[in-house]
PDB file of C-alpha atoms in Angstrom:
ATOM      1  CA  MET S   6     -14.808 -14.494  -8.613  1.00 94.00           C
ATOM      2  CA  ILE S   7     -14.999 -12.934  -5.152  1.00 97.00           C
ATOM      3  CA  VAL S   8     -11.686 -11.435  -4.039  1.00 98.00           C
ATOM      4  CA  LEU S   9     -10.626 -10.322  -0.571  1.00 98.00           C
ATOM      5  CA  GLY S  10      -8.180  -7.412  -0.468  1.00 98.00           C
ATOM      6  CA  ILE S  11      -6.018  -6.550   2.553  1.00 98.00           C
ATOM      7  CA  ASP S  12      -3.645  -3.612   2.940  1.00 98.00           C
ATOM      8  CA  THR S  13      -1.869  -2.766   6.203  1.00 97.00           C
ATOM      9  CA  ALA S  14       1.139  -0.848   4.876  1.00 96.00           C
ATOM     10  CA  THR S  15       0.200   2.366   6.686  1.00 96.00           C
ATOM     11  CA  ARG S  16      -1.444   3.323   9.969  1.00 94.00           C
ATOM     12  CA  GLN S  17      -4.771   2.521   8.304  1.00 96.00           C
ATOM     13  CA  THR S  18      -6.131  -1.011   8.037  1.00 96.00           C
ATOM     14  CA  SER S  19      -8.102  -1.459   4.800  1.00 97.00           C
ATOM     15  CA  VAL S  20     -10.039  -4.567   3.765  1.00 98.00           C
ATOM     16  CA  ALA S  21     -12.474  -5.043   0.896  1.00 98.00           C
ATOM     17  CA  LEU S  22     -14.495  -7.601  -1.025  1.00 98.00           C
ATOM     18  CA  GLY S  23     -15.061  -7.272  -4.751  1.00 98.00           C
ATOM     19  CA  THR S  24     -15.449  -8.991  -8.093  1.00 96.00           C
ATOM     20  CA  GLU S  25     -14.750  -8.157 -11.724  1.00 94.00           C
ATOM     21  CA  GLY S  26     -18.017  -6.202 -11.521  1.00 94.00           C
ATOM     22  CA  GLY S  27     -16.740  -3.846  -8.815  1.00 94.00           C
ATOM     23  CA  PRO S  28     -16.651  -3.482  -5.020  1.00 95.00           C
ATOM     24  CA  ILE S  29     -19.012  -5.437  -2.790  1.00 97.00           C
ATOM     25  CA  ALA S  30     -17.964  -4.023   0.579  1.00 97.00           C
ATOM     26  CA  GLN S  31     -15.008  -2.238   2.107  1.00 96.00           C
ATOM     27  CA  MET S  32     -13.805  -1.055   5.503  1.00 96.00           C
ATOM     28  CA  ALA S  33     -11.000   1.297   6.496  1.00 95.00           C
ATOM     29  CA  LEU S  34      -9.954   1.912  10.085  1.00 93.00           C
ATOM     30  CA  SER S  35      -7.401   4.389  11.414  1.00 89.00           C
ATOM     31  CA  VAL S  36      -7.646   3.841  15.149  1.00 80.00           C
ATOM     32  CA  ALA S  37      -5.291   3.526  18.101  1.00 74.00           C
ATOM     33  CA  ARG S  38      -5.138  -0.249  17.885  1.00 81.00           C
ATOM     34  CA  SER S  39      -2.618  -2.544  16.261  1.00 87.00           C
ATOM     35  CA  HIS S  40      -3.241  -4.071  12.844  1.00 88.00           C
ATOM     36  CA  GLU S  41      -3.087  -7.459  14.546  1.00 88.00           C
ATOM     37  CA  GLU S  42      -6.131  -6.563  16.654  1.00 90.00           C
ATOM     38  CA  ILE S  43      -8.096  -5.215  13.690  1.00 94.00           C
ATOM     39  CA  VAL S  44      -7.498  -7.312  10.570  1.00 96.00           C
ATOM     40  CA  ALA S  45      -9.222 -10.611  11.417  1.00 95.00           C
ATOM     41  CA  PRO S  46     -12.306  -9.021  13.057  1.00 95.00           C
ATOM     42  CA  ALA S  47     -12.596  -6.557  10.151  1.00 96.00           C
ATOM     43  CA  ILE S  48     -12.551  -9.385   7.605  1.00 97.00           C
ATOM     44  CA  GLN S  49     -15.146 -11.347   9.569  1.00 97.00           C
ATOM     45  CA  GLN S  50     -17.383  -8.295   9.930  1.00 96.00           C
ATOM     46  CA  LEU S  51     -17.129  -7.561   6.213  1.00 96.00           C
ATOM     47  CA  LEU S  52     -18.128 -11.136   5.373  1.00 97.00           C
ATOM     48  CA  THR S  53     -21.021 -11.004   7.846  1.00 97.00           C
ATOM     49  CA  TRP S  54     -22.371  -7.751   6.442  1.00 95.00           C
ATOM     50  CA  SER S  55     -22.083  -9.184   2.922  1.00 97.00           C
ATOM     51  CA  ASP S  56     -23.806 -12.486   3.843  1.00 97.00           C
ATOM     52  CA  MET S  57     -20.729 -14.392   2.714  1.00 96.00           C
ATOM     53  CA  SER S  58     -18.335 -16.955   4.149  1.00 96.00           C
ATOM     54  CA  LEU S  59     -14.617 -17.527   3.732  1.00 96.00           C
ATOM     55  CA  SER S  60     -15.332 -20.590   1.600  1.00 95.00           C
ATOM     56  CA  GLN S  61     -16.819 -18.340  -1.101  1.00 97.00           C
ATOM     57  CA  LEU S  62     -13.580 -16.452  -1.665  1.00 97.00           C
ATOM     58  CA  GLY S  63     -12.005 -17.109  -5.044  1.00 97.00           C
ATOM     59  CA  GLY S  64      -8.800 -15.172  -4.453  1.00 98.00           C
ATOM     60  CA  ILE S  65      -6.759 -13.140  -1.974  1.00 98.00           C
ATOM     61  CA  ALA S  66      -4.965  -9.874  -2.776  1.00 98.00           C
ATOM     62  CA  VAL S  67      -2.556  -8.198  -0.373  1.00 98.00           C
ATOM     63  CA  GLY S  68      -0.569  -4.976  -0.391  1.00 98.00           C
ATOM     64  CA  VAL S  69       3.097  -5.847   0.151  1.00 98.00           C
ATOM     65  CA  GLY S  70       4.407  -2.364   0.872  1.00 96.00           C
ATOM     66  CA  PRO S  71       6.699  -0.609   1.237  1.00 97.00           C
ATOM     67  CA  GLY S  72       5.271   0.513   4.519  1.00 94.00           C
ATOM     68  CA  LEU S  73       5.472   0.208   8.272  1.00 90.00           C
ATOM     69  CA  PHE S  74       7.318  -2.928   9.372  1.00 91.00           C
ATOM     70  CA  THR S  75       4.864  -4.534  11.809  1.00 90.00           C
ATOM     71  CA  GLY S  76       1.736  -3.615   9.865  1.00 91.00           C
ATOM     72  CA  LEU S  77       3.093  -5.138   6.658  1.00 94.00           C
ATOM     73  CA  ARG S  78       3.959  -8.374   8.423  1.00 95.00           C
ATOM     74  CA  VAL S  79       0.443  -8.710   9.851  1.00 96.00           C
ATOM     75  CA  GLY S  80      -1.308  -8.113   6.538  1.00 97.00           C
ATOM     76  CA  VAL S  81       0.942 -10.406   4.510  1.00 97.00           C
ATOM     77  CA  GLU S  82       0.850 -13.232   7.067  1.00 97.00           C
ATOM     78  CA  THR S  83      -2.950 -13.002   7.293  1.00 97.00           C
ATOM     79  CA  ALA S  84      -3.312 -13.152   3.504  1.00 98.00           C
ATOM     80  CA  ARG S  85      -0.859 -16.060   3.167  1.00 97.00           C
ATOM     81  CA  THR S  86      -2.582 -18.029   5.913  1.00 97.00           C
ATOM     82  CA  LEU S  87      -6.019 -17.552   4.346  1.00 97.00           C
ATOM     83  CA  ALA S  88      -4.721 -18.533   0.905  1.00 97.00           C
ATOM     84  CA  GLN S  89      -3.181 -21.729   2.285  1.00 96.00           C
ATOM     85  CA  VAL S  90      -6.150 -22.708   4.474  1.00 96.00           C
ATOM     86  CA  LEU S  91      -8.686 -22.036   1.693  1.00 97.00           C
ATOM     87  CA  SER S  92      -6.455 -23.302  -1.140  1.00 97.00           C
ATOM     88  CA  ALA S  93      -7.206 -19.965  -2.793  1.00 97.00           C
ATOM     89  CA  PRO S  94      -4.889 -18.161  -5.234  1.00 98.00           C
ATOM     90  CA  ILE S  95      -3.019 -15.135  -3.932  1.00 98.00           C
ATOM     91  CA  VAL S  96      -1.411 -12.082  -5.515  1.00 98.00           C
ATOM     92  CA  GLY S  97       0.825  -9.507  -3.847  1.00 98.00           C
ATOM     93  CA  ILE S  98       0.765  -5.947  -5.170  1.00 98.00           C
ATOM     94  CA  PRO S  99       2.994  -3.025  -4.082  1.00 97.00           C
ATOM     95  CA  SER S 100       1.056  -0.663  -1.842  1.00 98.00           C
ATOM     96  CA  LEU S 101       2.418   2.361  -3.728  1.00 98.00           C
ATOM     97  CA  ASP S 102       0.728   0.969  -6.875  1.00 98.00           C
ATOM     98  CA  VAL S 103      -2.511   0.737  -4.906  1.00 98.00           C
ATOM     99  CA  LEU S 104      -2.107   4.286  -3.589  1.00 98.00           C
ATOM    100  CA  ALA S 105      -1.549   5.717  -7.087  1.00 98.00           C
ATOM    101  CA  PHE S 106      -4.348   3.768  -8.802  1.00 98.00           C
ATOM    102  CA  PRO S 107      -7.303   6.052  -7.863  1.00 98.00           C
ATOM    103  CA  LEU S 108      -5.515   8.897  -9.709  1.00 98.00           C
ATOM    104  CA  ARG S 109      -5.414   6.989 -13.009  1.00 97.00           C
ATOM    105  CA  ASP S 110      -7.407   9.777 -14.680  1.00 96.00           C
ATOM    106  CA  ALA S 111      -4.956  12.500 -13.605  1.00 96.00           C
ATOM    107  CA  ARG S 112      -3.498  14.721 -16.316  1.00 94.00           C
ATOM    108  CA  ARG S 113      -0.002  14.767 -14.864  1.00 96.00           C
ATOM    109  CA  PRO S 114       2.411  12.190 -13.432  1.00 98.00           C
ATOM    110  CA  ILE S 115       1.674  10.854  -9.961  1.00 98.00           C
ATOM    111  CA  GLY S 116       3.951  10.737  -6.936  1.00 98.00           C
ATOM    112  CA  ALA S 117       2.711   8.192  -4.367  1.00 98.00           C
ATOM    113  CA  VAL S 118       4.178   9.084  -0.968  1.00 98.00           C
ATOM    114  CA  ILE S 119       3.782   6.981   2.189  1.00 98.00           C
ATOM    115  CA  ASP S 120       4.934   8.301   5.568  1.00 97.00           C
ATOM    116  CA  ALA S 121       7.806   6.010   6.586  1.00 96.00           C
ATOM    117  CA  ARG S 122       8.299   7.745   9.970  1.00 93.00           C
ATOM    118  CA  ARG S 123      11.815   8.526  11.268  1.00 93.00           C
ATOM    119  CA  GLY S 124      11.689  11.648   9.047  1.00 95.00           C
ATOM    120  CA  GLU S 125      11.497   9.641   5.811  1.00 97.00           C
ATOM    121  CA  VAL S 126       8.986   8.738   3.106  1.00 98.00           C
ATOM    122  CA  PHE S 127       8.460   5.823   0.726  1.00 98.00           C
ATOM    123  CA  VAL S 128       8.002   7.115  -2.822  1.00 98.00           C
ATOM    124  CA  GLY S 129       7.043   5.797  -6.241  1.00 98.00           C
ATOM    125  CA  PHE S 130       6.345   7.714  -9.456  1.00 98.00           C
ATOM    126  CA  TYR S 131       3.645   6.726 -11.939  1.00 98.00           C
ATOM    127  CA  ARG S 132       2.191   7.838 -15.244  1.00 97.00           C
ATOM    128  CA  PRO S 133      -1.547   7.555 -15.937  1.00 97.00           C
ATOM    129  CA  VAL S 134      -2.398   5.236 -18.830  1.00 96.00           C
ATOM    130  CA  PRO S 135      -5.794   4.083 -20.155  1.00 93.00           C
ATOM    131  CA  GLY S 136      -7.374   1.995 -17.419  1.00 90.00           C
ATOM    132  CA  GLY S 137      -4.642   2.389 -14.832  1.00 95.00           C
ATOM    133  CA  VAL S 138      -1.142   3.615 -14.037  1.00 97.00           C
ATOM    134  CA  THR S 139       2.332   2.471 -15.031  1.00 97.00           C
ATOM    135  CA  ARG S 140       5.478   2.754 -12.906  1.00 97.00           C
ATOM    136  CA  MET S 141       8.074   5.354 -13.805  1.00 96.00           C
ATOM    137  CA  SER S 142      10.401   4.329 -10.965  1.00 94.00           C
ATOM    138  CA  GLU S 143      11.069   1.592  -8.465  1.00 93.00           C
ATOM    139  CA  PRO S 144       9.978   2.230  -4.855  1.00 96.00           C
ATOM    140  CA  MET S 145      12.416   4.451  -2.953  1.00 96.00           C
ATOM    141  CA  VAL S 146      12.969   5.665   0.597  1.00 97.00           C
ATOM    142  CA  MET S 147      14.228   9.198   1.178  1.00 97.00           C
ATOM    143  CA  SER S 148      13.928  12.296   3.336  1.00 97.00           C
ATOM    144  CA  PRO S 149      11.364  15.001   2.523  1.00 97.00           C
ATOM    145  CA  ASP S 150      14.237  17.237   1.366  1.00 97.00           C
ATOM    146  CA  GLY S 151      15.412  14.385  -0.827  1.00 97.00           C
ATOM    147  CA  LEU S 152      11.950  14.172  -2.351  1.00 98.00           C
ATOM    148  CA  VAL S 153      11.984  17.909  -3.028  1.00 97.00           C
ATOM    149  CA  ALA S 154      15.336  17.494  -4.798  1.00 97.00           C
ATOM    150  CA  GLU S 155      13.995  14.518  -6.770  1.00 96.00           C
ATOM    151  CA  LEU S 156      10.988  16.520  -7.925  1.00 97.00           C
ATOM    152  CA  GLU S 157      13.172  19.480  -8.861  1.00 96.00           C
ATOM    153  CA  ALA S 158      15.347  17.168 -10.951  1.00 95.00           C
ATOM    154  CA  ARG S 159      12.295  15.734 -12.713  1.00 92.00           C
ATOM    155  CA  ALA S 160      11.212  19.274 -13.637  1.00 91.00           C
ATOM    156  CA  GLU S 161       7.616  18.322 -14.438  1.00 95.00           C
ATOM    157  CA  GLU S 162       4.283  18.963 -12.794  1.00 96.00           C
ATOM    158  CA  VAL S 163       3.254  16.143 -10.443  1.00 98.00           C
ATOM    159  CA  VAL S 164       0.209  15.309  -8.343  1.00 98.00           C
ATOM    160  CA  LEU S 165       1.237  13.942  -4.940  1.00 98.00           C
ATOM    161  CA  VAL S 166      -0.931  11.475  -3.043  1.00 98.00           C
ATOM    162  CA  GLY S 167      -0.533   9.791   0.319  1.00 98.00           C
ATOM    163  CA  ASP S 168      -0.129  10.474   4.011  1.00 98.00           C
ATOM    164  CA  GLY S 169       3.569  11.219   3.458  1.00 98.00           C
ATOM    165  CA  ALA S 170       2.748  14.015   1.028  1.00 98.00           C
ATOM    166  CA  LEU S 171       0.262  15.477   3.499  1.00 97.00           C
ATOM    167  CA  ARG S 172       2.613  15.221   6.474  1.00 97.00           C
ATOM    168  CA  TYR S 173       5.380  17.078   4.630  1.00 98.00           C
ATOM    169  CA  ARG S 174       3.117  19.362   2.660  1.00 97.00           C
ATOM    170  CA  ARG S 175       4.868  22.519   3.870  1.00 96.00           C
ATOM    171  CA  GLU S 176       8.288  21.325   2.686  1.00 96.00           C
ATOM    172  CA  LEU S 177       6.903  20.080  -0.641  1.00 97.00           C
ATOM    173  CA  SER S 178       4.947  23.278  -1.208  1.00 96.00           C
ATOM    174  CA  ARG S 179       8.256  25.070  -1.709  1.00 94.00           C
ATOM    175  CA  LEU S 180       8.027  23.770  -5.275  1.00 94.00           C
ATOM    176  CA  GLY S 181       5.022  26.007  -5.897  1.00 92.00           C
ATOM    177  CA  GLY S 182       2.851  25.152  -8.887  1.00 91.00           C
ATOM    178  CA  GLN S 183       4.978  22.164  -9.826  1.00 95.00           C
ATOM    179  CA  VAL S 184       3.124  20.053  -7.265  1.00 97.00           C
ATOM    180  CA  GLU S 185      -0.566  19.468  -6.661  1.00 97.00           C
ATOM    181  CA  PHE S 186      -1.862  17.566  -3.631  1.00 98.00           C
ATOM    182  CA  ALA S 187      -4.546  14.916  -3.942  1.00 98.00           C
ATOM    183  CA  SER S 188      -7.498  14.811  -1.557  1.00 97.00           C
ATOM    184  CA  PRO S 189      -6.858  13.575   2.009  1.00 97.00           C
ATOM    185  CA  SER S 190      -9.597  11.004   1.325  1.00 96.00           C
ATOM    186  CA  LEU S 191      -7.029   9.214  -0.873  1.00 97.00           C
ATOM    187  CA  ALA S 192      -4.208   9.401   1.682  1.00 98.00           C
ATOM    188  CA  TYR S 193      -3.989   5.629   2.272  1.00 98.00           C
ATOM    189  CA  PRO S 194      -3.934   2.573  -0.024  1.00 98.00           C
ATOM    190  CA  GLN S 195      -7.521   1.452  -0.511  1.00 97.00           C
ATOM    191  CA  ALA S 196      -8.272  -2.273  -0.439  1.00 98.00           C
ATOM    192  CA  ALA S 197     -11.032  -1.732  -3.024  1.00 97.00           C
ATOM    193  CA  SER S 198      -8.358  -0.481  -5.438  1.00 98.00           C
ATOM    194  CA  LEU S 199      -6.214  -3.472  -4.507  1.00 98.00           C
ATOM    195  CA  VAL S 200      -9.058  -5.809  -5.459  1.00 98.00           C
ATOM    196  CA  GLU S 201      -9.600  -3.994  -8.765  1.00 97.00           C
ATOM    197  CA  LEU S 202      -5.906  -4.274  -9.608  1.00 97.00           C
ATOM    198  CA  SER S 203      -5.766  -7.960  -8.681  1.00 97.00           C
ATOM    199  CA  VAL S 204      -8.842  -9.272 -10.515  1.00 97.00           C
ATOM    200  CA  PRO S 205      -7.256  -9.224 -14.018  1.00 95.00           C
ATOM    201  CA  ARG S 206      -4.201 -11.096 -12.705  1.00 96.00           C
ATOM    202  CA  LEU S 207      -6.354 -13.680 -10.965  1.00 97.00           C
ATOM    203  CA  GLU S 208      -8.489 -14.145 -14.077  1.00 96.00           C
ATOM    204  CA  ARG S 209      -5.323 -14.706 -16.142  1.00 96.00           C
ATOM    205  CA  GLU S 210      -4.154 -17.153 -13.443  1.00 96.00           C
ATOM    206  CA  GLU S 211      -1.035 -15.067 -12.815  1.00 97.00           C
ATOM    207  CA  PHE S 212      -0.901 -16.163  -9.194  1.00 95.00           C
ATOM    208  CA  ASP S 213       1.944 -15.833  -6.726  1.00 97.00           C
ATOM    209  CA  ARG S 214       3.122 -18.772  -4.684  1.00 95.00           C
ATOM    210  CA  PRO S 215       2.174 -18.042  -1.048  1.00 94.00           C
ATOM    211  CA  PHE S 216       5.783 -18.267   0.171  1.00 94.00           C
ATOM    212  CA  ASP S 217       6.826 -15.781  -2.531  1.00 96.00           C
ATOM    213  CA  VAL S 218       4.439 -13.132  -1.153  1.00 97.00           C
ATOM    214  CA  VAL S 219       6.681 -11.255   1.263  1.00 96.00           C
ATOM    215  CA  PRO S 220       6.745  -7.690   2.620  1.00 96.00           C
ATOM    216  CA  LEU S 221       8.702  -5.161   0.594  1.00 95.00           C
ATOM    217  CA  TYR S 222      11.080  -3.645   3.143  1.00 92.00           C
ATOM    218  CA  LEU S 223      13.241  -0.766   1.933  1.00 90.00           C
ATOM    219  CA  ARG S 224      15.103  -0.346   5.220  1.00 81.00           C
ATOM    220  CA  LYS S 225      15.831  -2.129   8.468  1.00 65.00           C
ATOM    221  CA  SER S 226      13.322  -2.425  11.290  1.00 55.00           C
ATOM    222  CA  ASP S 227      13.713  -0.436  14.521  1.00 53.00           C
ATOM    223  CA  ALA S 228      14.850  -3.636  16.265  1.00 47.00           C
ATOM    224  CA  GLU S 229      17.542  -4.277  13.641  1.00 48.00           C
ATOM    225  CA  ILE S 230      18.775  -0.690  13.867  1.00 47.00           C
ATOM    226  CA  ALA S 231      18.953  -0.932  17.683  1.00 46.00           C
ATOM    227  CA  TRP S 232      20.857  -4.223  17.400  1.00 45.00           C
ATOM    228  CA  ASP S 233      23.341  -2.697  14.945  1.00 46.00           C
ATOM    229  CA  LYS S 234      23.901   0.242  17.310  1.00 49.00           C
ATOM    230  CA  ARG S 235      24.553  -2.097  20.244  1.00 53.00           C
ATOM    231  CA  ALA S 236      26.911  -4.189  18.119  1.00 49.00           C
ATOM    232  CA  ARG S 237      28.919  -1.130  17.083  1.00 57.00           C
ATOM    233  CA  ALA S 238      28.995   0.135  20.644  1.00 55.00           C
ATOM    234  CA  GLY S 239      30.230  -3.263  21.848  1.00 58.00           C
TER     235      GLY S 239
END
């Protein structure tokens, strides 16, 4: 089964093709263009390089966030449209799960941290288990100081991964040896990891209904916040 993975939860657009045997091709772009401009051409280029067509896809996997509002919408809508047009099964997977997955061989718990902008981060905690990771918490949104307090309360050594951890590295480093920072090469959810996570679900036919695959928003959009401010002012 050939699976297309799409993740647009962060400033990076990541797309990949893979099977139960591993990755076929992947592309990651962090450029000054919108996800809307990048996703469709990136998918087409990946298929061209791989000598494949859309009709050969056996499944679609998409990162559903939490993440940046507009980027999430673009990725999820693209995945849903492809699934409906191709009559292909689809699965939605939290982007924090995808971010943590490459650290499945870590010897300490994992904190996946996505930069949420506005001085906040999206956070999820995971524990490595044979073959993957398991969630220790639900996704959360908090300030960097809030994350420091959360880590202090947990009182255990943690490896932090993600662009949010790197952006607020100085604040988080106040915890000293309690925290370790993963490589910047792992700072964004990787679509190849998304494909690897999705293949077992697709093989077990644990599909999502396309209209059930929706972005995981942990807070209001900028437009909603501006509207609320105008409403209160009025």
